[in-house]
Amino acid sequence: MILNNKMYMQWEKEDIQIIIGDINYRESDKVDYKVDFSFLECRDKNERDKKKEEFKNDICSFANANGGYLIFGIEEKKGIPIQITGINIQGNNTDRFELSLRNIINQIIPMSPMCQIKFINIEEKYIVIVYITKGYCGPYVSGKEGSYRFLVRRGNSKTDMRYDEVKRMFNQSLMLSEQIEQFRYKRINMCNNKDGIASTIKYSKFALVHTIPETALDNSFLFNPYDVFSSGSIKLGFVFNCCSSGVSMPNVDGMAFKSYDDDKYLQIFKSGIVERYIGIKERKHDSISSIPIVSIYEEIEKVIVETVRLYRTININVPIYIVISIENCKGSRSDNNFETDYVGFIDRDDVGCMPMALHNIEDNSEIEKFKEMIKQELYQSVGRKTM
């Protein structure tokens, strides 16, 4: 939704004013106006809980459709916005208010849809905009087990989903998992065959790290990374500290960065996927090869931190999946510290760690827990004790 040539995160009071009384901005499958947060006005707990469920159902209905906007603080008549009423926020503490909203949204299953919340100050009150992105891990539901309703935004209201819509969303969730795996194998084969960006790599043993945003399958989220970085608005070296020595170049997939010694490269795809190649330098002890798994994890940790920084900068605020592959290391020890007894031997050439999801890239505490989970999964996948 664009007002005055601005996306919703840049809207100000004067932008909101233009929709009042304009039939072109009536309620639709993409926008719903609310005078207030009705659950905040309820004194009775049971009634308040019902209103919270209605709020969550509104979120679910947009996530199960194509996304959309809930705009609070605007009165409507027959779907047409007629007056700005505003929302009172205690102490003007928008951070606390947003946290209370997210605590409610986080009760949605199987996971909370990605929502962005924007506050516009209107004479000591606020317009509150909740933008819900289309979900790919649905169908999204709220309520108690046994009483779930599958709802979708249709026209200017929410309605029950048809059987075929529910089935399609379940299949879509499965399809995302399948396409992640297909993409992983395609990129592994490219590195093994030394095609494309991998044409000059010199290590036969390598790790591939893929950071995949949930929106990667949605063509409406495509962007040109070369344009973003060449404009100077975002510095590649600022976002990716690994890009301190090497050369960057546009390519068919988006933009690539290669280190001068050909042991690493970084590929940013137009879909938002980030790929990091890490060449594995073997060590040998008593003729037994080993891989530096601790160092590999440290590189993966950098990829997570720096990719999150990129996504925050270009406003990709959706769940992301980390997929790690360790290739061509069969027979190697899973650590190059030969003084320890907590390592094993890798028994296959393709070690694919289980894809893991980071649901909220804005939550630093969740990111720290996520990095620890990634470490545990990596170590277990190669047969190294987690200690």
Coordinates of C-alpha atoms in Angstrom, one line a residue:
M1 CA 0.0 0.0 0.0
I2 CA 1.5 3.3 -1.1
L3 CA 0.5 6.8 0.0
N4 CA 2.2 9.9 -1.5
N5 CA 4.7 7.6 -3.1
K6 CA 5.7 6.2 0.3
M7 CA 5.7 2.7 1.7
Y8 CA 3.8 2.3 5.0
M9 CA 7.0 2.5 7.2
Q10 CA 7.5 6.1 5.9
W11 CA 4.0 7.3 6.4
E12 CA 3.3 10.4 8.5
K13 CA 0.2 12.2 9.7
E14 CA -0.3 14.1 6.4
D15 CA -0.1 10.8 4.5
I16 CA -2.9 9.2 6.5
Q17 CA -5.0 12.3 6.0
I18 CA -5.4 11.7 2.3
I19 CA -7.3 8.4 2.8
I20 CA -10.1 10.0 4.8
G21 CA -13.3 10.0 2.8
D22 CA -11.6 8.5 -0.3
I23 CA -13.5 5.5 -1.7
N24 CA -10.3 4.3 -3.3
Y25 CA -9.0 3.4 0.1
R26 CA -12.1 1.5 1.3
E27 CA -11.7 -1.8 3.2
S28 CA -10.6 -4.7 0.9
D29 CA -8.8 -8.0 1.0
K30 CA -5.6 -5.9 1.8
V31 CA -6.8 -3.4 4.4
D32 CA -9.1 -3.3 7.5
Y33 CA -9.8 -0.3 9.7
K34 CA -10.4 -0.4 13.4
V35 CA -11.5 2.4 15.7
D36 CA -9.6 0.9 18.6
F37 CA -8.1 -2.3 20.1
S38 CA -11.4 -3.6 21.5
F39 CA -9.7 -5.9 24.0
L40 CA -8.2 -2.9 25.7
E41 CA -11.6 -1.5 26.4
C42 CA -13.0 -4.7 28.1
R43 CA -13.1 -4.9 31.9
D44 CA -14.5 -8.4 31.9
K45 CA -11.8 -11.0 31.5
N46 CA -13.8 -13.4 29.5
E47 CA -14.9 -10.7 27.1
R48 CA -11.4 -9.4 26.9
D49 CA -10.1 -12.9 26.0
K50 CA -12.7 -13.1 23.2
K51 CA -11.6 -9.8 21.8
K52 CA -8.0 -10.9 21.8
E53 CA -9.0 -14.0 19.9
E54 CA -10.7 -11.8 17.4
F55 CA -7.5 -9.8 17.0
K56 CA -5.5 -13.0 16.5
N57 CA -8.0 -14.2 14.0
D58 CA -7.7 -11.0 12.0
I59 CA -3.9 -11.5 11.9
C60 CA -4.4 -15.2 10.8
S61 CA -6.9 -14.3 8.1
F62 CA -4.4 -11.9 6.4
A63 CA -1.4 -14.3 6.8
N64 CA -3.5 -17.1 5.3
A65 CA -4.3 -14.9 2.3
N66 CA -1.8 -12.5 0.7
G67 CA -1.0 -10.3 3.7
G68 CA -2.4 -6.9 4.4
Y69 CA -2.8 -4.0 6.8
L70 CA -4.8 -3.6 10.1
I71 CA -5.0 0.1 10.7
F72 CA -6.1 1.1 14.2
G73 CA -7.4 4.5 15.2
I74 CA -9.5 5.1 12.1
E75 CA -13.3 5.1 12.1
E76 CA -15.0 3.7 9.0
K77 CA -18.5 3.7 7.5
K78 CA -19.5 1.1 5.0
G79 CA -15.7 0.3 4.7
I80 CA -14.7 3.9 3.8
P81 CA -12.4 5.6 6.3
I82 CA -14.3 8.7 7.6
Q83 CA -12.4 10.0 10.6
I84 CA -9.1 9.7 12.5
T85 CA -9.8 8.8 16.1
G86 CA -6.4 7.7 17.3
I87 CA -5.3 5.3 20.0
N88 CA -4.4 6.3 23.5
I89 CA -1.1 4.7 24.6
Q90 CA -0.3 5.0 28.3
G91 CA 2.8 7.2 28.9
N92 CA 3.3 7.3 25.1
N93 CA 5.4 4.1 25.6
T94 CA 5.1 2.6 22.1
D95 CA 7.8 0.0 22.8
R96 CA 5.8 -1.4 25.7
F97 CA 2.6 -1.3 23.7
E98 CA 4.2 -3.1 20.8
L99 CA 5.6 -5.8 23.1
S100 CA 2.1 -6.4 24.5
L101 CA 0.7 -6.8 20.9
R102 CA 3.5 -9.2 20.0
N103 CA 2.9 -11.3 23.1
I104 CA -0.6 -11.8 21.8
I105 CA 0.5 -12.4 18.2
N106 CA 3.0 -15.0 19.4
Q107 CA 0.2 -17.2 20.6
I108 CA -0.7 -18.0 17.0
I109 CA 0.3 -21.5 15.8
P110 CA 2.1 -23.2 14.2
M111 CA 4.3 -20.1 14.5
S112 CA 3.5 -16.4 14.7
P113 CA 3.2 -14.8 11.2
M114 CA 5.6 -12.0 10.6
C115 CA 4.1 -8.6 11.4
Q116 CA 5.6 -5.1 11.4
I117 CA 4.1 -2.5 13.6
K118 CA 4.2 1.3 12.8
F119 CA 3.1 4.1 15.1
I120 CA 2.1 7.5 13.7
N121 CA 1.8 10.3 16.3
I122 CA -1.5 12.2 15.9
E123 CA -1.9 14.9 18.5
E124 CA -1.0 12.9 21.6
K125 CA -2.7 9.8 20.2
Y126 CA -1.4 7.3 17.6
I127 CA -2.4 5.6 14.5
V128 CA -1.2 2.0 14.8
I129 CA -0.5 0.1 11.6
V130 CA 0.0 -3.7 11.8
Y131 CA 1.3 -5.0 8.5
I132 CA 1.0 -8.8 8.2
T133 CA 3.1 -10.6 5.5
K134 CA 1.8 -13.5 3.6
G135 CA 2.7 -16.7 5.5
Y136 CA 4.4 -19.8 4.0
C137 CA 4.2 -22.0 7.1
G138 CA 0.5 -22.1 7.6
P139 CA -2.3 -22.4 7.8
Y140 CA -2.2 -20.1 10.8
V141 CA -4.8 -20.6 13.5
S142 CA -5.7 -19.3 17.0
G143 CA -7.7 -20.7 19.9
K144 CA -7.7 -23.9 21.9
E145 CA -7.1 -27.3 20.5
G146 CA -10.3 -28.8 19.2
S147 CA -11.8 -25.4 18.5
Y148 CA -9.5 -24.0 15.8
R149 CA -10.9 -22.0 12.9
F150 CA -9.1 -21.7 9.6
L151 CA -9.8 -18.2 8.5
V152 CA -8.8 -16.2 5.4
R153 CA -9.3 -12.6 4.4
R154 CA -11.7 -12.5 1.5
G155 CA -13.0 -9.2 0.2
N156 CA -13.6 -6.9 3.2
S157 CA -14.1 -9.6 5.8
K158 CA -12.6 -12.8 7.2
T159 CA -14.3 -16.1 6.4
D160 CA -13.7 -19.8 6.9
M161 CA -11.2 -21.3 4.5
R162 CA -12.4 -23.9 2.1
Y163 CA -11.1 -27.5 2.4
D164 CA -8.9 -27.0 -0.8
E165 CA -7.4 -23.8 0.6
V166 CA -6.4 -25.5 3.9
K167 CA -5.0 -28.5 2.0
R168 CA -3.0 -26.1 -0.3
M169 CA -1.5 -24.3 2.6
F170 CA -0.4 -27.5 4.3
N171 CA 1.1 -28.6 1.0
Q172 CA 2.8 -25.2 0.6
S173 CA 4.6 -25.7 3.9
L174 CA 5.8 -29.1 2.7
M175 CA 6.8 -27.5 -0.6
L176 CA 9.0 -24.9 1.1
S177 CA 10.9 -27.7 2.8
E178 CA 11.3 -29.6 -0.4
Q179 CA 12.5 -26.6 -2.4
I180 CA 15.1 -25.7 0.3
E181 CA 16.5 -29.3 -0.1
Q182 CA 16.4 -29.0 -3.9
F183 CA 18.2 -25.7 -3.8
R184 CA 20.9 -27.1 -1.5
Y185 CA 21.7 -30.0 -3.8
K186 CA 21.8 -27.7 -6.8
R187 CA 24.4 -25.5 -5.2
I188 CA 26.4 -28.4 -3.9
N189 CA 26.6 -29.8 -7.4
M190 CA 27.7 -26.4 -8.7
C191 CA 30.6 -26.3 -6.2
N192 CA 31.6 -29.9 -6.9
N193 CA 31.6 -29.2 -10.7
K194 CA 33.3 -25.8 -10.2
D195 CA 30.6 -24.0 -12.2
G196 CA 29.7 -20.3 -12.0
I197 CA 31.0 -18.4 -9.0
A198 CA 32.7 -21.7 -7.9
S199 CA 34.8 -21.9 -11.0
T200 CA 38.1 -20.9 -9.2
I201 CA 37.6 -22.5 -5.8
K202 CA 40.6 -24.6 -4.8
Y203 CA 39.3 -26.9 -2.0
S204 CA 37.5 -30.1 -2.7
K205 CA 36.3 -30.2 0.9
F206 CA 34.0 -27.4 1.8
A207 CA 31.1 -26.1 3.9
L208 CA 28.1 -24.3 2.3
V209 CA 25.9 -22.1 4.5
H210 CA 22.6 -20.9 3.1
T211 CA 20.4 -18.3 4.8
I212 CA 17.0 -18.5 3.3
P213 CA 14.2 -16.0 4.1
E214 CA 10.7 -17.3 4.2
T215 CA 9.8 -15.0 1.3
A216 CA 12.4 -16.6 -1.0
L217 CA 9.6 -18.3 -3.0
D218 CA 7.6 -15.1 -3.5
N219 CA 8.7 -13.2 -6.6
S220 CA 7.2 -10.0 -5.3
F221 CA 10.1 -9.8 -2.8
L222 CA 12.9 -9.8 -5.4
F223 CA 15.5 -7.1 -5.1
N224 CA 18.7 -6.3 -7.0
P225 CA 21.6 -6.5 -4.5
Y226 CA 24.0 -4.8 -6.9
D227 CA 21.8 -1.8 -7.2
V228 CA 21.4 -1.6 -3.4
F229 CA 25.1 -1.7 -2.8
S230 CA 26.3 0.3 -5.8
S231 CA 23.9 3.2 -4.7
G232 CA 26.1 3.7 -1.7
S233 CA 23.1 3.6 0.7
I234 CA 24.4 0.4 2.1
K235 CA 28.1 -0.5 2.4
L236 CA 28.9 -4.1 1.6
G237 CA 31.8 -4.0 4.0
F238 CA 29.6 -2.7 6.8
V239 CA 27.1 -5.5 6.3
F240 CA 29.6 -8.3 5.7
N241 CA 32.8 -7.9 7.6
C242 CA 34.1 -10.9 5.7
C243 CA 34.2 -8.6 2.6
S244 CA 37.3 -6.7 3.8
S245 CA 39.6 -8.2 1.1
G246 CA 38.4 -9.4 -2.2
V247 CA 36.4 -8.3 -5.2
S248 CA 32.6 -7.9 -5.6
M249 CA 30.8 -8.4 -8.9
P250 CA 27.2 -8.6 -10.2
N251 CA 26.2 -11.9 -11.7
V252 CA 23.1 -13.6 -13.1
D253 CA 21.9 -14.6 -9.6
G254 CA 22.5 -11.2 -7.9
M255 CA 25.8 -10.2 -6.5
A256 CA 28.9 -12.2 -5.5
F257 CA 32.0 -11.4 -3.4
K258 CA 35.2 -13.5 -3.7
S259 CA 38.2 -13.5 -1.4
Y260 CA 41.5 -13.1 -3.1
D261 CA 42.8 -16.5 -1.9
D262 CA 39.7 -18.4 -3.3
D263 CA 39.0 -20.1 0.0
K264 CA 35.7 -18.2 0.5
Y265 CA 33.0 -16.6 -1.5
L266 CA 29.7 -14.9 -0.7
Q267 CA 26.6 -14.9 -3.0
I268 CA 23.6 -12.7 -2.4
F269 CA 20.6 -13.8 -4.5
K270 CA 17.9 -11.6 -5.8
S271 CA 15.5 -13.6 -3.7
G272 CA 17.3 -12.6 -0.5
I273 CA 19.1 -15.9 -0.1
V274 CA 22.7 -15.6 1.1
E275 CA 25.2 -18.3 0.3
R276 CA 28.6 -18.6 1.9
Y277 CA 31.2 -21.0 0.7
I278 CA 34.0 -22.0 3.2
G279 CA 36.9 -24.0 1.9
I280 CA 38.0 -26.6 4.4
K281 CA 41.8 -26.8 4.9
E282 CA 42.7 -30.3 6.2
R283 CA 45.2 -31.2 8.8
K284 CA 46.7 -34.7 9.1
H285 CA 47.9 -36.6 12.1
D286 CA 49.2 -40.1 11.7
S287 CA 47.9 -40.1 8.2
I288 CA 44.4 -39.3 9.4
S289 CA 42.7 -36.1 8.0
S290 CA 40.7 -33.8 10.2
I291 CA 38.5 -30.8 9.7
P292 CA 38.6 -27.6 11.9
I293 CA 34.9 -27.8 12.9
V294 CA 35.3 -25.1 15.6
S295 CA 36.7 -22.6 13.1
I296 CA 33.9 -23.6 10.6
Y297 CA 31.3 -22.8 13.3
E298 CA 32.9 -19.4 14.0
E299 CA 32.6 -18.6 10.2
I300 CA 28.9 -19.8 10.3
E301 CA 28.3 -17.6 13.3
K302 CA 29.6 -14.6 11.4
V303 CA 27.3 -15.4 8.5
I304 CA 24.2 -15.5 10.8
V305 CA 25.1 -12.2 12.4
E306 CA 26.0 -10.4 9.2
T307 CA 23.0 -11.7 7.2
V308 CA 20.6 -10.6 9.9
R309 CA 22.2 -7.2 9.7
L310 CA 21.6 -7.2 5.9
Y311 CA 18.0 -8.3 6.3
R312 CA 17.3 -5.6 8.9
T313 CA 18.9 -3.0 6.6
I314 CA 16.8 -3.9 3.6
N315 CA 13.6 -4.5 5.6
I316 CA 13.3 -8.3 5.1
N317 CA 11.7 -9.0 8.4
V318 CA 10.5 -12.6 8.1
P319 CA 11.5 -16.0 9.5
I320 CA 14.8 -17.2 8.1
Y321 CA 16.2 -20.8 7.7
I322 CA 19.8 -21.7 8.1
V323 CA 20.9 -24.8 6.1
I324 CA 24.5 -26.1 6.5
S325 CA 26.2 -28.6 4.4
I326 CA 29.6 -30.3 5.0
E327 CA 30.9 -31.8 1.7
N328 CA 33.4 -34.5 0.7
C329 CA 34.8 -35.1 4.2
K330 CA 34.1 -38.8 4.5
G331 CA 36.8 -40.5 6.7
S332 CA 38.0 -37.3 8.3
R333 CA 38.0 -36.7 12.0
S334 CA 35.4 -34.1 13.1
D335 CA 37.9 -31.9 15.0
N336 CA 41.6 -31.1 14.4
N337 CA 42.4 -31.0 18.1
F338 CA 44.2 -34.4 18.4
E339 CA 44.6 -34.2 22.2
T340 CA 40.9 -34.8 22.8
D341 CA 38.7 -37.8 22.9
Y342 CA 35.4 -36.2 22.1
V343 CA 35.5 -36.4 18.3
G344 CA 34.3 -38.9 15.8
F345 CA 34.8 -39.8 12.2
I346 CA 32.6 -38.4 9.4
D347 CA 31.0 -41.4 7.7
R348 CA 29.5 -39.8 4.5
D349 CA 30.5 -37.3 1.8
D350 CA 27.3 -35.2 2.1
V351 CA 26.5 -34.1 5.7
G352 CA 23.3 -31.9 5.7
C353 CA 22.4 -30.4 9.0
M354 CA 18.7 -30.1 9.7
P355 CA 17.3 -26.7 8.5
M356 CA 16.7 -24.5 11.5
A357 CA 14.4 -21.5 11.7
L358 CA 15.0 -18.1 13.3
H359 CA 11.5 -16.7 13.7
N360 CA 12.3 -13.1 14.8
I361 CA 15.4 -11.5 13.5
E362 CA 14.7 -8.4 15.6
D363 CA 15.0 -10.3 18.8
N364 CA 18.7 -10.3 19.9
S365 CA 18.1 -12.8 22.7
E366 CA 16.5 -15.2 20.3
I367 CA 19.4 -14.8 17.9
E368 CA 21.9 -15.8 20.7
K369 CA 19.9 -18.9 21.5
F370 CA 19.6 -19.7 17.8
K371 CA 23.4 -19.6 17.3
E372 CA 23.8 -22.1 20.2
M373 CA 21.2 -24.4 18.6
I374 CA 23.1 -24.2 15.3
K375 CA 26.4 -25.1 17.0
Q376 CA 24.8 -28.1 18.7
E377 CA 23.3 -29.3 15.4
L378 CA 26.5 -28.8 13.5
Y379 CA 28.6 -30.7 16.0
Q380 CA 26.1 -33.6 16.3
S381 CA 25.9 -33.9 12.5
V382 CA 29.6 -34.5 12.1
G383 CA 29.8 -36.8 15.2
R384 CA 31.5 -34.4 17.6
K385 CA 30.4 -34.2 21.2
T386 CA 28.9 -30.9 22.0
M387 CA 30.8 -30.7 25.3

